[in-house]
Coordinates of C-alpha atoms and ligand atoms in Angstrom, one line a residue:
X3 CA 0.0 0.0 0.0
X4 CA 1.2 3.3 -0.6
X5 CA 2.4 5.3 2.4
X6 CA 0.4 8.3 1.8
X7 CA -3.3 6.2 1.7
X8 CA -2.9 4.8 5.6
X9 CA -4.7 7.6 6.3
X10 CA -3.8 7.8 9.9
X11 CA -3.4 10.6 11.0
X12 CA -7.1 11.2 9.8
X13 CA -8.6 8.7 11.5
X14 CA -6.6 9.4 14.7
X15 CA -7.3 12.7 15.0
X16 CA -4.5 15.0 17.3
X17 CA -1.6 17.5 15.3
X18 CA 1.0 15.1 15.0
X19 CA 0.9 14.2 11.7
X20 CA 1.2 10.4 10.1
X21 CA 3.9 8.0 11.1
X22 CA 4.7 6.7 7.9
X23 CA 5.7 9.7 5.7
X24 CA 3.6 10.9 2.6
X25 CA 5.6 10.5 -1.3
X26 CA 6.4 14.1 -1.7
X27 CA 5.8 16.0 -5.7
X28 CA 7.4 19.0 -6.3
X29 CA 3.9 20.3 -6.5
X30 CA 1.3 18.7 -4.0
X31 CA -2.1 18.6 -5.4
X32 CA -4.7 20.1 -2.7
X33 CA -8.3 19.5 -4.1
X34 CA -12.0 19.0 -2.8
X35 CA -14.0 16.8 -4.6
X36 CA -18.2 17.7 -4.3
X37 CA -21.0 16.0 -5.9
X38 CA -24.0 14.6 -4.8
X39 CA -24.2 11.1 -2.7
X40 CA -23.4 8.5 -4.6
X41 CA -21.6 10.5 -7.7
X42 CA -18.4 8.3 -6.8
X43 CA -16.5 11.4 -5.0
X44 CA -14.8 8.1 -3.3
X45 CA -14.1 5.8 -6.1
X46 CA -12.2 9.3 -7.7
X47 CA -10.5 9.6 -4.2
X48 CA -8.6 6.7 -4.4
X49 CA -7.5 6.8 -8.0
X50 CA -6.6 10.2 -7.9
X51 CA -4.8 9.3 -5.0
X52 CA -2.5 7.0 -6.4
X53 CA -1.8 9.6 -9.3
X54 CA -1.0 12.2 -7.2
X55 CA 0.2 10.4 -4.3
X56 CA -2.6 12.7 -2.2
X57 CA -4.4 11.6 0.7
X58 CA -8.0 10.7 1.0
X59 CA -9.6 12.9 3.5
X60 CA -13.2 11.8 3.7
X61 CA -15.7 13.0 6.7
X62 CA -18.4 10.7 6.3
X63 CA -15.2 7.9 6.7
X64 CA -14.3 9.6 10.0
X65 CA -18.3 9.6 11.1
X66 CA -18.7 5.6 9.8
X67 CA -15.5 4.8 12.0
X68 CA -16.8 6.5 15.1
X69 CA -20.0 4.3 14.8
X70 CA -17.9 1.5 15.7
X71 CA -16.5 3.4 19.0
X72 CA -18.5 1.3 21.9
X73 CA -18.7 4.6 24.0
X74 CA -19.6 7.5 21.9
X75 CA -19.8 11.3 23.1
X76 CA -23.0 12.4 23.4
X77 CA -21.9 15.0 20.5
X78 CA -20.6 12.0 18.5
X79 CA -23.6 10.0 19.5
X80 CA -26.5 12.8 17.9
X81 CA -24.4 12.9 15.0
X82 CA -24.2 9.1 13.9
X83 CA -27.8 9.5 14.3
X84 CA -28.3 12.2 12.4
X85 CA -26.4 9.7 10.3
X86 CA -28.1 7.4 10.1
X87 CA -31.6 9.4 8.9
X88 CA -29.5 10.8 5.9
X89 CA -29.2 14.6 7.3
X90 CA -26.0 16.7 8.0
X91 CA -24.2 16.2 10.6
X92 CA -23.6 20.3 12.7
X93 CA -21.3 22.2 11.0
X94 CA -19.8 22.7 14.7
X95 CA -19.0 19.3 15.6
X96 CA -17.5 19.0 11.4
X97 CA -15.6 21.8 11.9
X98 CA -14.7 20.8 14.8
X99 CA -13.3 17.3 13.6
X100 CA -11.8 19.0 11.1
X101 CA -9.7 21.6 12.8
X102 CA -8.6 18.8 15.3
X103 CA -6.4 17.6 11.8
X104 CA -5.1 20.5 10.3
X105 CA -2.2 18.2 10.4
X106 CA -3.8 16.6 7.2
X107 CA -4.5 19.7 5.7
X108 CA -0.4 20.9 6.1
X109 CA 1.0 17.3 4.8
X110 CA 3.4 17.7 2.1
X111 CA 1.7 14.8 0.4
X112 CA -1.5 17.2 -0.4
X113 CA -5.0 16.1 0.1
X114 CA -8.3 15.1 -1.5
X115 CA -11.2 16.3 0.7
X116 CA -14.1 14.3 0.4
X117 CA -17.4 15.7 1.6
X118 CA -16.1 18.6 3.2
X119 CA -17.1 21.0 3.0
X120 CA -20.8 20.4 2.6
X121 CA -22.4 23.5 3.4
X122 CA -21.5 27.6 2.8
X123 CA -20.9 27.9 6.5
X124 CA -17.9 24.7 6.5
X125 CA -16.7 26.5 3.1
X126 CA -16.0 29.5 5.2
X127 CA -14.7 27.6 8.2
X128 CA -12.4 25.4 5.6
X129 CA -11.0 28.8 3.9
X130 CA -10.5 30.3 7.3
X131 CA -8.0 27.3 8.4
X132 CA -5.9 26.9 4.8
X133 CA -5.7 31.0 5.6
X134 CA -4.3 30.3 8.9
X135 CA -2.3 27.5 8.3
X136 CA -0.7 29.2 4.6
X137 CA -2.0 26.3 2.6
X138 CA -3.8 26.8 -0.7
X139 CA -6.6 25.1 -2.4
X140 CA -5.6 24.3 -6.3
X141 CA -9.1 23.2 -7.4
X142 CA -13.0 21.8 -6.2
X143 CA -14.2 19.1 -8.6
X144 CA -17.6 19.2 -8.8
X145 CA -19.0 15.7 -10.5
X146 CA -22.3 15.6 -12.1
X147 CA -24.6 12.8 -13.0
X148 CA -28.2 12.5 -14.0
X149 CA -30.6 11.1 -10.6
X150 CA -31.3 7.6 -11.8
X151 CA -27.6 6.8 -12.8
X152 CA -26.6 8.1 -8.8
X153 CA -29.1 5.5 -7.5
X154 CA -28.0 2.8 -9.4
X155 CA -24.4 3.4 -8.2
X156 CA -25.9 3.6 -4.1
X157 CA -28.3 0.8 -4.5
X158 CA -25.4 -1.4 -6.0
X159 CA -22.9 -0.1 -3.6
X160 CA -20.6 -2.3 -1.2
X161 CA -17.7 -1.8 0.5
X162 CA -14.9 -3.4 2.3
X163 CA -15.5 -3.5 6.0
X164 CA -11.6 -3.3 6.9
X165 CA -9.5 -0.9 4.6
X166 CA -12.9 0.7 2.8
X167 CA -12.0 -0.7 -0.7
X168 CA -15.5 0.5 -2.6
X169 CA -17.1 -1.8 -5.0
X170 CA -20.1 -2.0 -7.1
X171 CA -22.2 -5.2 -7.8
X172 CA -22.4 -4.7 -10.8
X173 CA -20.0 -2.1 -12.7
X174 CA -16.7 -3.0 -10.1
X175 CA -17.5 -6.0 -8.9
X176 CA -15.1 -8.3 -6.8
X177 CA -13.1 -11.2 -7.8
X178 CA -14.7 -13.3 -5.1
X179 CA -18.5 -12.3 -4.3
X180 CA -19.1 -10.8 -1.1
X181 CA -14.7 -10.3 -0.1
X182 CA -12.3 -7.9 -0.3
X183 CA -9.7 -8.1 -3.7
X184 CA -7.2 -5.9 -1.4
X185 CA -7.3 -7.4 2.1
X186 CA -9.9 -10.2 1.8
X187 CA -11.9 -8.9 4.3
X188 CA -16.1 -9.2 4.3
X189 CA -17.9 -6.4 2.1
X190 CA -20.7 -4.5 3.6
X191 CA -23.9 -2.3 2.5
X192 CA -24.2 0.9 4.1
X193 CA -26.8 1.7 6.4
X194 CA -27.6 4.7 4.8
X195 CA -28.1 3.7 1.0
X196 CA -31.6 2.6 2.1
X197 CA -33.9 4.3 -0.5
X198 CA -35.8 6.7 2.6
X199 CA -32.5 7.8 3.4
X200 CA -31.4 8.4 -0.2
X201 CA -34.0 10.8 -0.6
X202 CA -33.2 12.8 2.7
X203 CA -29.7 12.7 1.5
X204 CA -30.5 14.1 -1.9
X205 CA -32.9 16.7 -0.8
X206 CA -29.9 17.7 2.0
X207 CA -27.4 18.3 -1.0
X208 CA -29.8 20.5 -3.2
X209 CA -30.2 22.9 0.2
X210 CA -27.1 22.9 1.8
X211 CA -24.2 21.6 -0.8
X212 CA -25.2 23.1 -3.8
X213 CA -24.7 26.1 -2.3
X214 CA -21.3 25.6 -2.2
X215 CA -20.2 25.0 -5.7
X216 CA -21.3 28.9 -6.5
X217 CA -19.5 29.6 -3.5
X218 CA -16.0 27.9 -5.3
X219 CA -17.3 29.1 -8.9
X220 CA -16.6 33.1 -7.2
X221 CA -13.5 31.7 -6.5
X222 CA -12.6 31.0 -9.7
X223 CA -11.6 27.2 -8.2
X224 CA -14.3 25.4 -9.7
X225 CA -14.4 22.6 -12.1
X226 CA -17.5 20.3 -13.3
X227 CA -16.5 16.9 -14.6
X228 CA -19.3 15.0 -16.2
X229 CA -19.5 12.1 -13.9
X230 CA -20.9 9.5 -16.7
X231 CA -19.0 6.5 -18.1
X232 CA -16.4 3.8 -16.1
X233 CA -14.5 5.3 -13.1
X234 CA -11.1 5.0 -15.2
X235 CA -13.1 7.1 -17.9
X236 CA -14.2 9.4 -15.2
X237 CA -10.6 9.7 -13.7
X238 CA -8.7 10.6 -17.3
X239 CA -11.2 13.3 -17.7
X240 CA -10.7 15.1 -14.3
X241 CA -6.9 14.5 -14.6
X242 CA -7.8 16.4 -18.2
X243 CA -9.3 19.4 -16.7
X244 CA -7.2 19.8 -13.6
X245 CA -3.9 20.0 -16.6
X246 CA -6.0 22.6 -18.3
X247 CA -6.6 24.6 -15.3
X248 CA -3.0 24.2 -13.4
X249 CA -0.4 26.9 -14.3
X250 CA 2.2 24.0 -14.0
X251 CA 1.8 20.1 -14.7
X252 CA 0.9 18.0 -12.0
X253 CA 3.0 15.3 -10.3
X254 CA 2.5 12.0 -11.5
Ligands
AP5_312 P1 -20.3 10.6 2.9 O1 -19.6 9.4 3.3 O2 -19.5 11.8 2.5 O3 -21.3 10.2 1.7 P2 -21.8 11.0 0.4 O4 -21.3 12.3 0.1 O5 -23.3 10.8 0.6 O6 -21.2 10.2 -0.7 P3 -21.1 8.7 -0.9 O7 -19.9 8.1 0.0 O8 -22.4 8.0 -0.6 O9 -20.8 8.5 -2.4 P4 -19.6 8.8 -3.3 O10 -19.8 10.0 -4.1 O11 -18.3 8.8 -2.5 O12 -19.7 7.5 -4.3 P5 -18.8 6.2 -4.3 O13 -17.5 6.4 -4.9 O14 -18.9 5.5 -3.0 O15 -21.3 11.1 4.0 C1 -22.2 10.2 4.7 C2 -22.9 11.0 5.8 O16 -22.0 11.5 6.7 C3 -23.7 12.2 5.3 O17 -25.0 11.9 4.8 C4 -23.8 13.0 6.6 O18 -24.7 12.5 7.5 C5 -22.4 12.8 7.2 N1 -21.4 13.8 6.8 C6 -20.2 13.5 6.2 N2 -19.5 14.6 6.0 C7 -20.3 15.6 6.5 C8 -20.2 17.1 6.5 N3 -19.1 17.7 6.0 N4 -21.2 17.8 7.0 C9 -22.2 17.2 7.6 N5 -22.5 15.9 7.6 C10 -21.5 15.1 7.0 O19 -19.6 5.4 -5.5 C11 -20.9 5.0 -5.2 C12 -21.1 3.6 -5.9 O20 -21.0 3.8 -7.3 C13 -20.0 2.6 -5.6 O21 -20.6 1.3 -5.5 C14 -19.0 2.6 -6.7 O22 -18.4 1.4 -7.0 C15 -20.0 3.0 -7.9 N6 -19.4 3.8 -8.9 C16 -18.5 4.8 -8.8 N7 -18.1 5.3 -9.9 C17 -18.8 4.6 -10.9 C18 -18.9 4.6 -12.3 N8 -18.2 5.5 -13.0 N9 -19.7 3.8 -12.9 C19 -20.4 2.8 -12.3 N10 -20.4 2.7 -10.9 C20 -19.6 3.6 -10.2

């Protein structure tokens, strides 16, 4: 596995940074990646992370691997079920999560935020902290796909229940039904790709994430990448558009 996707300083929380060290580029790639549930903001994340040798910062990964904790906060505890019934989880207690790992945020490796920010008020938070810490955003990919083609991808949807490895049934599916191709471990359906909750989720990112790709677009940092066709398709085309929007080429 790569050094840079152990991820643990993420899922650890505290400012100390990862043990194992990150590759380095001469130039490391700092994006967000925003889209609605389901779009496959991860299944980019972890291609674009071996490219780019960035690491994969997702919330809801942080949220899913608190709801294993036996002994919750109470704070932690309201959010998993806010979780759970396909709402957003406070911008406080995000913010909050994230500021505990600017650590991430500074790595020389770069990043790949996944689902944060998801509303105007983490967007300002977020910019706030790169100010502070004298890091700067190159770009926010915003992928877009038609409503039935996102719940095909959730309904079909599993992943791995050790290292996260995401599959689909049927457009990714693994070597060996129902196991991990990476580690071997059992896959899992998530809890919240129940079609009651898909609605809430949806209806969540037309109020509150939407918002934030107009915010980026003022920026200037925005860039829509047609989320249709095969991951690898999907992948070529955003590595496409980030060349044509970077001053400089990006590592490889
Ligand atoms: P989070 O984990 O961030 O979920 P999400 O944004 O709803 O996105 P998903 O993980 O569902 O989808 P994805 O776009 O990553 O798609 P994937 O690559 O898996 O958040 C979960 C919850 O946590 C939120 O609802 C909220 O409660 C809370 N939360 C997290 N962050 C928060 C924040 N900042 N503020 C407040 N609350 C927060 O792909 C989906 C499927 O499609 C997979 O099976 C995949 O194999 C397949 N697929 C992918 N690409 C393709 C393709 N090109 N062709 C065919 N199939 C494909």
């Amino acid at each position: 596995m790569n050094p840079q996707t152990t991820r643990e300083a993420w899922f650890r929380g505290g400012d100390q940074g990862c043990i194992t060290q990150p590759l380095t580029t001469a130039r490391p790639c700092r994006l967000i990646l925003l889209g609605p549930p389901g779009v496959g903001k991860g299944t980019q994340a972890q291609l674009l992370g071996r490219e780019l040798h960035a690491c994969h910062l997702s919330t809801g990964d942080l949220f899913r691997a608190a709801s294993r904790d036996e002994h919750p906060s109470p704070a932690m505890a309201a959010a998993l079920d806010t979780m759970r019934s396909g709402g957003l989880v406070s911008d406080k207690l995000v913010v909050d999560t994230v500021r505990e790992r600017t650590s991430c945020l500074r790595c020389r490796g770069g990043f790949l935020l996944d689902g944060f920010p998801r509303t105007l008020a983490q967007a300002e938070a977020l910019e706030t902290i790169l100010d502070h810490e004298g890091v700067a955003l190159d770009a926010v990919i915003a992928y877009e796909l038609p409503l039935e083609e996102i719940i095909d991808r959730l309904s079909g949807r599993r992943t791995c229940s050790q290292c996260k490895t995401v599959y689909h049934l049927a457009g990714n599916p693994p070597r060996k039904p129902g196991f991990c191709d990476r580690c071997g471990a059992s896959l899992q359906e998530r809890e919240d790709d129940r079609p009651n909750v898909i609605r809430v989720r949806m209806a969540a990112y037309a109020m509150e994430t939407q918002p934030v790709c107009a915010f980026y677009e003022r920026l200037g940092k925005l860039i829509r990448v047609p989320a249709t066709g095969s991951p690898e398709e999907i992948f070529r085309r955003t590595l496409e558009r980030l060349e044509a929007c970077a001053a400089q080429p990006l590592a490889s």
